[in-house]
Amino acid sequence: GQNIDQPTEMTATEGAIVQINCTYQTSGFNGLFWYQQHAGEAPTFLSYNVLDGLEEKGRFSSFLSRSKGYSYLLLKELQMKDSASYLCAVGHSSASKIIFGSGTRLSIRP
Amino acid sequence: SAVISQKPSRDICQRGTSLTIQCQVDSQVTMMFWYRQQPGQSLTLIATANQGSEATYESGFVIDKFPISRPNLTFSTLTVSNMSPEDSSIYLCSVGLAVTDTQYFGPGTRLTVL
């Protein structure tokens, strides 16, 4: 089966840095995804990691350690528009499907 | 990415009725999926819509309740049958486009069952 854990809620200050952690246990691992979802909207793809290490994409970076079953999403220079839910998801190798964690609701304060 | 549309965008339905949701993609895709997102919750995979064969359902979801069609590589439907208030949710379709299985989502259908 699959088990994905991430914090339910986080708060951070505009201009600061925040790290959202995700741990997972899964069979047939085929990559770790991060999605952003604003209230009332569909999820949008942020990042994909399949190898260990850090992937940087502008203000957002994502890290993966497959041996530890651990990932994090790092958001720098936070803006008010970054207030959203961030969903950690694991790809399943044999079925091309993605299983989502419960999501982390991030609130940015001025 | 692809342009994905869903119809209807929202609906209010009576208990015991059925609603069919359509998902249209602007290009041919191999993988299409249907998710449910209940209020304040994350996404739960209902099934993988397979072109030319029966859908593959996740644990807890059955074909009689959520029949799915996938007549071609650009279109799929999900029917929510014999609805109850517990079916009130957002239903989203997604498509997988690349070898990495990255999925892109449609705008969702917000369903309220009275």
GROMACS .gro file of C-alpha atoms in nm:
model
  224
    1GLY     CA    1   0.000   0.000   0.000
    2GLN     CA    2   0.090   0.366   0.006
    3ASN     CA    3   0.125   0.603   0.300
    4ILE     CA    4   0.209   0.971   0.254
    5ASP     CA    5   0.248   1.214   0.544
    6GLN     CA    6   0.280   1.591   0.540
    7PRO     CA    7   0.187   1.862   0.789
    8THR     CA    8  -0.172   1.979   0.778
    9GLU     CA    9  -0.106   2.351   0.809
   10MET     CA   10   0.187   2.592   0.807
   11THR     CA   11   0.220   2.968   0.839
   12ALA     CA   12   0.504   3.184   0.709
   13THR     CA   13   0.586   3.549   0.657
   14GLU     CA   14   0.599   3.731   0.326
   15GLY     CA   15   0.958   3.744   0.195
   16ALA     CA   16   1.073   3.452   0.410
   17ILE     CA   17   1.154   3.089   0.326
   18VAL     CA   18   0.940   2.788   0.413
   19GLN     CA   19   1.007   2.415   0.383
   20ILE     CA   20   0.721   2.168   0.354
   21ASN     CA   21   0.820   1.812   0.439
   22CYS     CA   22   0.672   1.489   0.305
   23THR     CA   23   0.747   1.133   0.406
   24TYR     CA   24   0.618   0.832   0.221
   25GLN     CA   25   0.604   0.455   0.224
   26THR     CA   26   0.516   0.292  -0.102
   27SER     CA   27   0.562  -0.005  -0.330
   28GLY     CA   28   0.662   0.048  -0.691
   29PHE     CA   29   0.796   0.403  -0.652
   30ASN     CA   30   0.808   0.605  -0.973
   31GLY     CA   31   0.884   0.956  -0.864
   32LEU     CA   32   0.767   1.221  -0.621
   33PHE     CA   33   0.544   1.507  -0.734
   34TRP     CA   34   0.451   1.838  -0.578
   35TYR     CA   35   0.136   2.021  -0.679
   36GLN     CA   36  -0.002   2.359  -0.577
   37GLN     CA   37  -0.374   2.410  -0.532
   38HIS     CA   38  -0.538   2.746  -0.467
   39ALA     CA   39  -0.878   2.742  -0.304
   40GLY     CA   40  -1.152   2.663  -0.554
   41GLU     CA   41  -0.908   2.575  -0.831
   42ALA     CA   42  -0.759   2.257  -0.976
   43PRO     CA   43  -0.410   2.143  -0.873
   44THR     CA   44  -0.121   2.266  -1.085
   45PHE     CA   45   0.206   2.078  -1.132
   46LEU     CA   46   0.511   2.222  -0.957
   47SER     CA   47   0.788   1.963  -0.960
   48TYR     CA   48   0.892   1.604  -1.016
   49ASN     CA   49   1.184   1.418  -0.857
   50VAL     CA   50   1.282   1.063  -0.943
   51LEU     CA   51   1.652   1.075  -0.851
   52ASP     CA   52   1.798   1.177  -0.517
   53GLY     CA   53   1.890   1.539  -0.482
   54LEU     CA   54   1.764   1.891  -0.524
   55GLU     CA   55   1.575   2.026  -0.824
   56GLU     CA   56   1.555   2.404  -0.843
   57LYS     CA   57   1.295   2.591  -1.043
   58GLY     CA   58   1.291   2.963  -0.974
   59ARG     CA   59   1.167   3.037  -0.624
   60PHE     CA   60   1.067   2.674  -0.573
   61SER     CA   61   1.298   2.380  -0.508
   62SER     CA   62   1.219   2.017  -0.438
   63PHE     CA   63   1.439   1.756  -0.273
   64LEU     CA   64   1.419   1.378  -0.268
   65SER     CA   65   1.587   1.105  -0.066
   66ARG     CA   66   1.459   0.769  -0.185
   67SER     CA   67   1.644   0.572   0.084
   68LYS     CA   68   1.473   0.776   0.356
   69GLY     CA   69   1.136   0.800   0.185
   70TYR     CA   70   1.155   1.177   0.228
   71SER     CA   71   1.098   1.486   0.019
   72TYR     CA   72   1.060   1.854   0.082
   73LEU     CA   73   0.938   2.154  -0.112
   74LEU     CA   74   1.127   2.476  -0.044
   75LEU     CA   75   0.966   2.810  -0.124
   76LYS     CA   76   1.184   3.121  -0.119
   77GLU     CA   77   1.098   3.492  -0.119
   78LEU     CA   78   0.743   3.412  -0.022
   79GLN     CA   79   0.466   3.615  -0.178
   80MET     CA   80   0.105   3.649  -0.066
   81LYS     CA   81  -0.005   3.458  -0.377
   82ASP     CA   82   0.185   3.153  -0.247
   83SER     CA   83  -0.095   3.102   0.006
   84ALA     CA   84  -0.235   2.769  -0.114
   85SER     CA   85  -0.239   2.398  -0.041
   86TYR     CA   86   0.070   2.203  -0.142
   87LEU     CA   87   0.015   1.839  -0.228
   88CYS     CA   88   0.286   1.576  -0.211
   89ALA     CA   89   0.215   1.280  -0.439
   90VAL     CA   90   0.387   0.953  -0.524
   91GLY     CA   91   0.395   0.791  -0.864
   92HIS     CA   92   0.324   0.421  -0.896
   93SER     CA   93   0.552   0.252  -1.145
   94SER     CA   94   0.331  -0.029  -1.268
   95ALA     CA   95   0.014   0.167  -1.320
   96SER     CA   96   0.119   0.520  -1.418
   97LYS     CA   97  -0.104   0.653  -1.144
   98ILE     CA   98  -0.032   0.911  -0.875
   99ILE     CA   99  -0.143   0.886  -0.513
  100PHE     CA  100  -0.180   1.213  -0.325
  101GLY     CA  101  -0.104   1.299   0.034
  102SER     CA  102  -0.350   1.496   0.242
  103GLY     CA  103  -0.191   1.831   0.154
  104THR     CA  104  -0.038   2.116   0.352
  105ARG     CA  105  -0.234   2.440   0.376
  106LEU     CA  106   0.020   2.726   0.370
  107SER     CA  107  -0.083   3.070   0.488
  108ILE     CA  108   0.140   3.371   0.419
  109ARG     CA  109   0.110   3.670   0.651
  110PRO     CA  110   0.233   4.020   0.566
  111SER     CA  111   0.074   2.049  -2.103
  112ALA     CA  112  -0.274   2.000  -2.255
  113VAL     CA  113  -0.595   2.199  -2.247
  114ILE     CA  114  -0.851   2.003  -2.048
  115SER     CA  115  -1.217   2.097  -2.016
  116GLN     CA  116  -1.493   1.949  -1.805
  117LYS     CA  117  -1.867   1.980  -1.829
  118PRO     CA  118  -2.066   2.071  -1.629
  119SER     CA  119  -1.855   2.300  -1.411
  120ARG     CA  120  -2.107   2.261  -1.132
  121ASP     CA  121  -2.444   2.106  -1.066
  122ILE     CA  122  -2.699   2.062  -0.792
  123CYS     CA  123  -2.877   1.727  -0.804
  124GLN     CA  124  -3.146   1.543  -0.617
  125ARG     CA  125  -3.083   1.230  -0.417
  126GLY     CA  126  -3.126   0.911  -0.620
  127THR     CA  127  -3.049   1.066  -0.958
  128SER     CA  128  -2.737   1.025  -1.172
  129LEU     CA  129  -2.500   1.278  -1.327
  130THR     CA  130  -2.255   1.226  -1.612
  131ILE     CA  131  -1.943   1.442  -1.618
  132GLN     CA  132  -1.750   1.490  -1.941
  133CYS     CA  133  -1.377   1.544  -1.981
  134GLN     CA  134  -1.234   1.663  -2.313
  135VAL     CA  135  -0.864   1.703  -2.398
  136ASP     CA  136  -0.728   1.901  -2.692
  137SER     CA  137  -0.477   1.629  -2.786
  138GLN     CA  138  -0.458   1.251  -2.779
  139VAL     CA  139  -0.342   1.114  -2.444
  140THR     CA  140  -0.280   0.761  -2.328
  141MET     CA  141  -0.366   0.797  -1.963
  142MET     CA  142  -0.679   0.958  -1.820
  143PHE     CA  143  -0.783   0.949  -1.456
  144TRP     CA  144  -1.079   1.049  -1.242
  145TYR     CA  145  -1.039   1.190  -0.890
  146ARG     CA  146  -1.270   1.301  -0.615
  147GLN     CA  147  -1.192   1.584  -0.375
  148GLN     CA  148  -1.429   1.616  -0.083
  149PRO     CA  149  -1.455   1.947   0.102
  150GLY     CA  150  -1.131   2.032   0.278
  151GLN     CA  151  -0.970   1.706   0.169
  152SER     CA  152  -0.701   1.601  -0.074
  153LEU     CA  153  -0.751   1.413  -0.398
  154THR     CA  154  -0.863   1.051  -0.400
  155LEU     CA  155  -0.815   0.847  -0.717
  156ILE     CA  156  -1.139   0.684  -0.831
  157ALA     CA  157  -1.020   0.501  -1.140
  158THR     CA  158  -0.797   0.495  -1.445
  159ALA     CA  159  -0.999   0.536  -1.765
  160ASN     CA  160  -0.860   0.292  -2.021
  161GLN     CA  161  -0.925   0.349  -2.388
  162GLY     CA  162  -1.110   0.056  -2.541
  163SER     CA  163  -1.142  -0.146  -2.221
  164GLU     CA  164  -1.299  -0.133  -1.879
  165ALA     CA  165  -1.173   0.122  -1.630
  166THR     CA  166  -0.943   0.017  -1.348
  167TYR     CA  167  -1.101   0.109  -1.014
  168GLU     CA  168  -0.927   0.183  -0.687
  169SER     CA  169  -1.021   0.018  -0.363
  170GLY     CA  170  -1.354   0.148  -0.238
  171PHE     CA  171  -1.488   0.245  -0.579
  172VAL     CA  172  -1.702   0.021  -0.799
  173ILE     CA  173  -1.824   0.031  -1.155
  174ASP     CA  174  -2.192   0.021  -1.062
  175LYS     CA  175  -2.158   0.345  -0.869
  176PHE     CA  176  -1.906   0.522  -1.094
  177PRO     CA  177  -1.934   0.388  -1.450
  178ILE     CA  178  -1.666   0.532  -1.678
  179SER     CA  179  -1.643   0.550  -2.055
  180ARG     CA  180  -1.334   0.616  -2.266
  181PRO     CA  181  -1.438   0.590  -2.630
  182ASN     CA  182  -1.123   0.753  -2.772
  183LEU     CA  183  -0.793   0.914  -2.674
  184THR     CA  184  -0.936   1.263  -2.616
  185PHE     CA  185  -1.258   1.204  -2.423
  186SER     CA  186  -1.391   1.032  -2.113
  187THR     CA  187  -1.704   1.042  -1.898
  188LEU     CA  188  -1.765   0.963  -1.532
  189THR     CA  189  -2.118   0.894  -1.410
  190VAL     CA  190  -2.207   0.932  -1.044
  191SER     CA  191  -2.504   0.696  -1.003
  192ASN     CA  192  -2.787   0.689  -0.752
  193MET     CA  193  -2.645   0.991  -0.576
  194SER     CA  194  -2.661   1.064  -0.205
  195PRO     CA  195  -2.546   1.376  -0.015
  196GLU     CA  196  -2.219   1.194   0.063
  197ASP     CA  197  -2.134   1.218  -0.307
  198SER     CA  198  -2.118   1.596  -0.282
  199SER     CA  199  -1.764   1.669  -0.391
  200ILE     CA  200  -1.544   1.808  -0.665
  201TYR     CA  201  -1.475   1.559  -0.940
  202LEU     CA  202  -1.160   1.613  -1.146
  203CYS     CA  203  -1.023   1.444  -1.452
  204SER     CA  204  -0.653   1.441  -1.524
  205VAL     CA  205  -0.429   1.329  -1.807
  206GLY     CA  206  -0.081   1.183  -1.803
  207LEU     CA  207   0.134   1.327  -2.079
  208ALA     CA  208   0.495   1.224  -2.039
  209VAL     CA  209   0.708   0.926  -1.952
  210THR     CA  210   0.734   1.071  -1.604
  211ASP     CA  211   0.355   1.023  -1.565
  212THR     CA  212   0.314   1.386  -1.466
  213GLN     CA  213  -0.058   1.459  -1.457
  214TYR     CA  214  -0.242   1.773  -1.554
  215PHE     CA  215  -0.587   1.844  -1.421
  216GLY     CA  216  -0.909   1.971  -1.564
  217PRO     CA  217  -1.092   2.254  -1.385
  218GLY     CA  218  -1.319   2.016  -1.194
  219THR     CA  219  -1.694   1.966  -1.154
  220ARG     CA  220  -1.846   2.081  -0.827
  221LEU     CA  221  -2.136   1.852  -0.739
  222THR     CA  222  -2.389   1.917  -0.465
  223VAL     CA  223  -2.645   1.648  -0.384
  224LEU     CA  224  -2.951   1.750  -0.186
   0.00000   0.00000   0.00000
